[in-house]
GROMACS .gro file of C-alpha atoms in nm:
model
  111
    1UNK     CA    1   0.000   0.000   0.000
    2UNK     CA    2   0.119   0.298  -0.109
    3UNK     CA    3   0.010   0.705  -0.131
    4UNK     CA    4   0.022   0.771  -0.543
    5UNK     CA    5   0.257   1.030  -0.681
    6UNK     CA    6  -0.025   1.185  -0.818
    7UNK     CA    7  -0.293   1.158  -0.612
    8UNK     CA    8  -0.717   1.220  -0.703
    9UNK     CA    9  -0.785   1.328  -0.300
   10UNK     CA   10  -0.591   1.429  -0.033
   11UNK     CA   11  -0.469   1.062   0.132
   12UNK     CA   12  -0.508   0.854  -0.144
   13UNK     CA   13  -0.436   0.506  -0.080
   14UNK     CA   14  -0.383   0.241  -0.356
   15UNK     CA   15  -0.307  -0.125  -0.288
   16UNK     CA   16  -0.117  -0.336  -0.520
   17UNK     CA   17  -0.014  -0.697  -0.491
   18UNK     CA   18   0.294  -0.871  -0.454
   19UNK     CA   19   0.204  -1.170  -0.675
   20UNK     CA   20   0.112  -1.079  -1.057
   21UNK     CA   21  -0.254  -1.104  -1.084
   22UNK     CA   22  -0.408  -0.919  -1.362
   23UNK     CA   23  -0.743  -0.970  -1.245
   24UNK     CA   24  -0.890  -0.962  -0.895
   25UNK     CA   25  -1.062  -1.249  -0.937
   26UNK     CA   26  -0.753  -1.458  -0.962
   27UNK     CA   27  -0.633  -1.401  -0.625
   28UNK     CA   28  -0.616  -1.681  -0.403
   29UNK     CA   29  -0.758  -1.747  -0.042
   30UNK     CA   30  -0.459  -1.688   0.172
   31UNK     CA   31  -0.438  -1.363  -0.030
   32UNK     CA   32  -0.755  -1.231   0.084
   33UNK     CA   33  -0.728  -1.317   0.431
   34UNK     CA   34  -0.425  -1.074   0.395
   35UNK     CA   35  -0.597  -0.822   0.151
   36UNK     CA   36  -0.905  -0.798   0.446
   37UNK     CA   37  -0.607  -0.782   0.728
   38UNK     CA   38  -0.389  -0.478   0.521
   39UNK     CA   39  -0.765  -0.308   0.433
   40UNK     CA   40  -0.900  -0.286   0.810
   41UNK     CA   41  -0.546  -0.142   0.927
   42UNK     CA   42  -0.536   0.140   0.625
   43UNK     CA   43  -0.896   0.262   0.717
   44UNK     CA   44  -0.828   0.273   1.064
   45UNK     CA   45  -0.532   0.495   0.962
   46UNK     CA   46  -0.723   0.688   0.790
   47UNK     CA   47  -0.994   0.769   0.990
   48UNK     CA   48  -0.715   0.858   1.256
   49UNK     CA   49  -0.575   1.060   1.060
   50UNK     CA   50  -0.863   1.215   0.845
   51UNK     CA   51  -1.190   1.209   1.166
   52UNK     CA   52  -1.358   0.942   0.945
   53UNK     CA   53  -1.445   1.059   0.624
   54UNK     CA   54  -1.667   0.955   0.333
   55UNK     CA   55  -1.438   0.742   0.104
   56UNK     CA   56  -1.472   0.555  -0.246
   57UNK     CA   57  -1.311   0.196  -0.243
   58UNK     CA   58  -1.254   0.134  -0.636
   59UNK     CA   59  -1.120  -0.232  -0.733
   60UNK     CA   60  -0.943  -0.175  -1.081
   61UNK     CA   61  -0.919  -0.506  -1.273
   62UNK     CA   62  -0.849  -0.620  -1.611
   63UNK     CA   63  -1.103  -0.691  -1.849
   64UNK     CA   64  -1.223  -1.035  -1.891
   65UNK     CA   65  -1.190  -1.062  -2.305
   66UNK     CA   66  -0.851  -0.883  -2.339
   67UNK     CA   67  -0.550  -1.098  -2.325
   68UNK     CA   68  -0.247  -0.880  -2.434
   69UNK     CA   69  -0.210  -0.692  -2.099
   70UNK     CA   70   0.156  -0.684  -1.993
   71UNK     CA   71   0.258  -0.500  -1.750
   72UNK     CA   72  -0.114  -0.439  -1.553
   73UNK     CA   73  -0.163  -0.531  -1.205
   74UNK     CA   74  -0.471  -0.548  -1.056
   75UNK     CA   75  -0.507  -0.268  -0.755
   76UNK     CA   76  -0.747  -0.088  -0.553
   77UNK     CA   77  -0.784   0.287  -0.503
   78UNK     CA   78  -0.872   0.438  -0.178
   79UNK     CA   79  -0.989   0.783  -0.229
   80UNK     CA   80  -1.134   0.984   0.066
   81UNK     CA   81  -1.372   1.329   0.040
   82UNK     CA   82  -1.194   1.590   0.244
   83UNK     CA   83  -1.327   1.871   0.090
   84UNK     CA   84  -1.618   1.990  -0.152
   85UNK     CA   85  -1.524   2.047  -0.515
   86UNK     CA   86  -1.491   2.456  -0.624
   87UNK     CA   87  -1.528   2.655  -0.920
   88UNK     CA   88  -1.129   2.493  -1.041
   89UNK     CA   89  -1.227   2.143  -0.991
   90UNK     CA   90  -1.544   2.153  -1.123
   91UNK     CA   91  -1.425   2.393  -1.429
   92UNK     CA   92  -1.146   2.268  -1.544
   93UNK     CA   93  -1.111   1.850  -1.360
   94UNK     CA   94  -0.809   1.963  -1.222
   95UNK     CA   95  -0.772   1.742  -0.905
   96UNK     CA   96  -0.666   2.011  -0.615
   97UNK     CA   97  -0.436   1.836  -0.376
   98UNK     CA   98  -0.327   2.034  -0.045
   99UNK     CA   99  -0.095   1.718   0.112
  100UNK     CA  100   0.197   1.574  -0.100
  101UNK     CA  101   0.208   1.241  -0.094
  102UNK     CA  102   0.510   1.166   0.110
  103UNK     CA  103   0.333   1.346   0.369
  104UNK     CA  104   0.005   1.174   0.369
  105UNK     CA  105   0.210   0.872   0.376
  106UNK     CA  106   0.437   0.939   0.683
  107UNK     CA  107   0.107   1.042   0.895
  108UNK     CA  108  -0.090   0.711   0.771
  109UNK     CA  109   0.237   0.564   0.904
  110UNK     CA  110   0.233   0.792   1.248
  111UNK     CA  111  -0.114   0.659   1.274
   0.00000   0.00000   0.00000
C-alpha cells in the first residue's frame, strides 16, 4: 500500500499486490485473508488521521476478453472526500491536492 505520486484526494491510498494477478478475481484465499487484514489497518489509519471521512473503495481489474495486458496489475484505489469540489475542480477537472504524498504517507504511518 502505497500514497500515489499523483494523487485524485488528499490521502489517497492504492493497494497493489505482490504476486502478478491481472485480475482480482484470480487471487487466491490466503491472499484475501491478507488483503481484508492490510484493508481494516489502512482505514483505521485513515480515519485517525482524516476524523472518518466519506471514502470511495474502487477495485481496478483487467477486463475479462482482453488478453495482451503486460505490464497491468490489478489494484485498488482508496480515495477519501476531504473537501467539496470549487469553481477549479469543477471547471477545469483539475484534481486540487493540499498534502503531497510523502506526507500523507508518513502520517498514515504515524497513525
Amino acid at each position: 500500500a502505497y500514497c500515489p505520486y499523483a494523487p485524485h484526494t488528499n490521502y489517497h491510498i492504492r493497494i497493489l499486490p505482490k504476486s502478478e494477478h491481472r485480475r482480482f478475481r484470480d487471487i487466491r484465499p490466503e491472499e484475501i485473508k491478507d488483503l481484508a487484514a492490510l484493508l481494516n489497518s489502512l482505514m483505521r489509519k485513515l480515519n485517525a488521521v482524516a476524523d472518518t471521512p466519506p471514502y470511495n473503495i474502487y477495485i481496478r481489474t483487467a477486463p475479462t476478453r482482453l488478453v495482451d495486458l503486460d505490464g497491468f496489475h490489478w489494484h485498488i484505489d482508496i480515495q477519501p472526500h476531504l473537501a467539496i469540489p470549487g469553481g477549479l475542480e469543477l471547471a477545469t477537472g483539475i484534481d486540487v491536492i493540499t498534502i503531497t504524498p510523502e506526507d500523507a504517507a508518513a502520517e498514515l504511518r504515524k497513525a
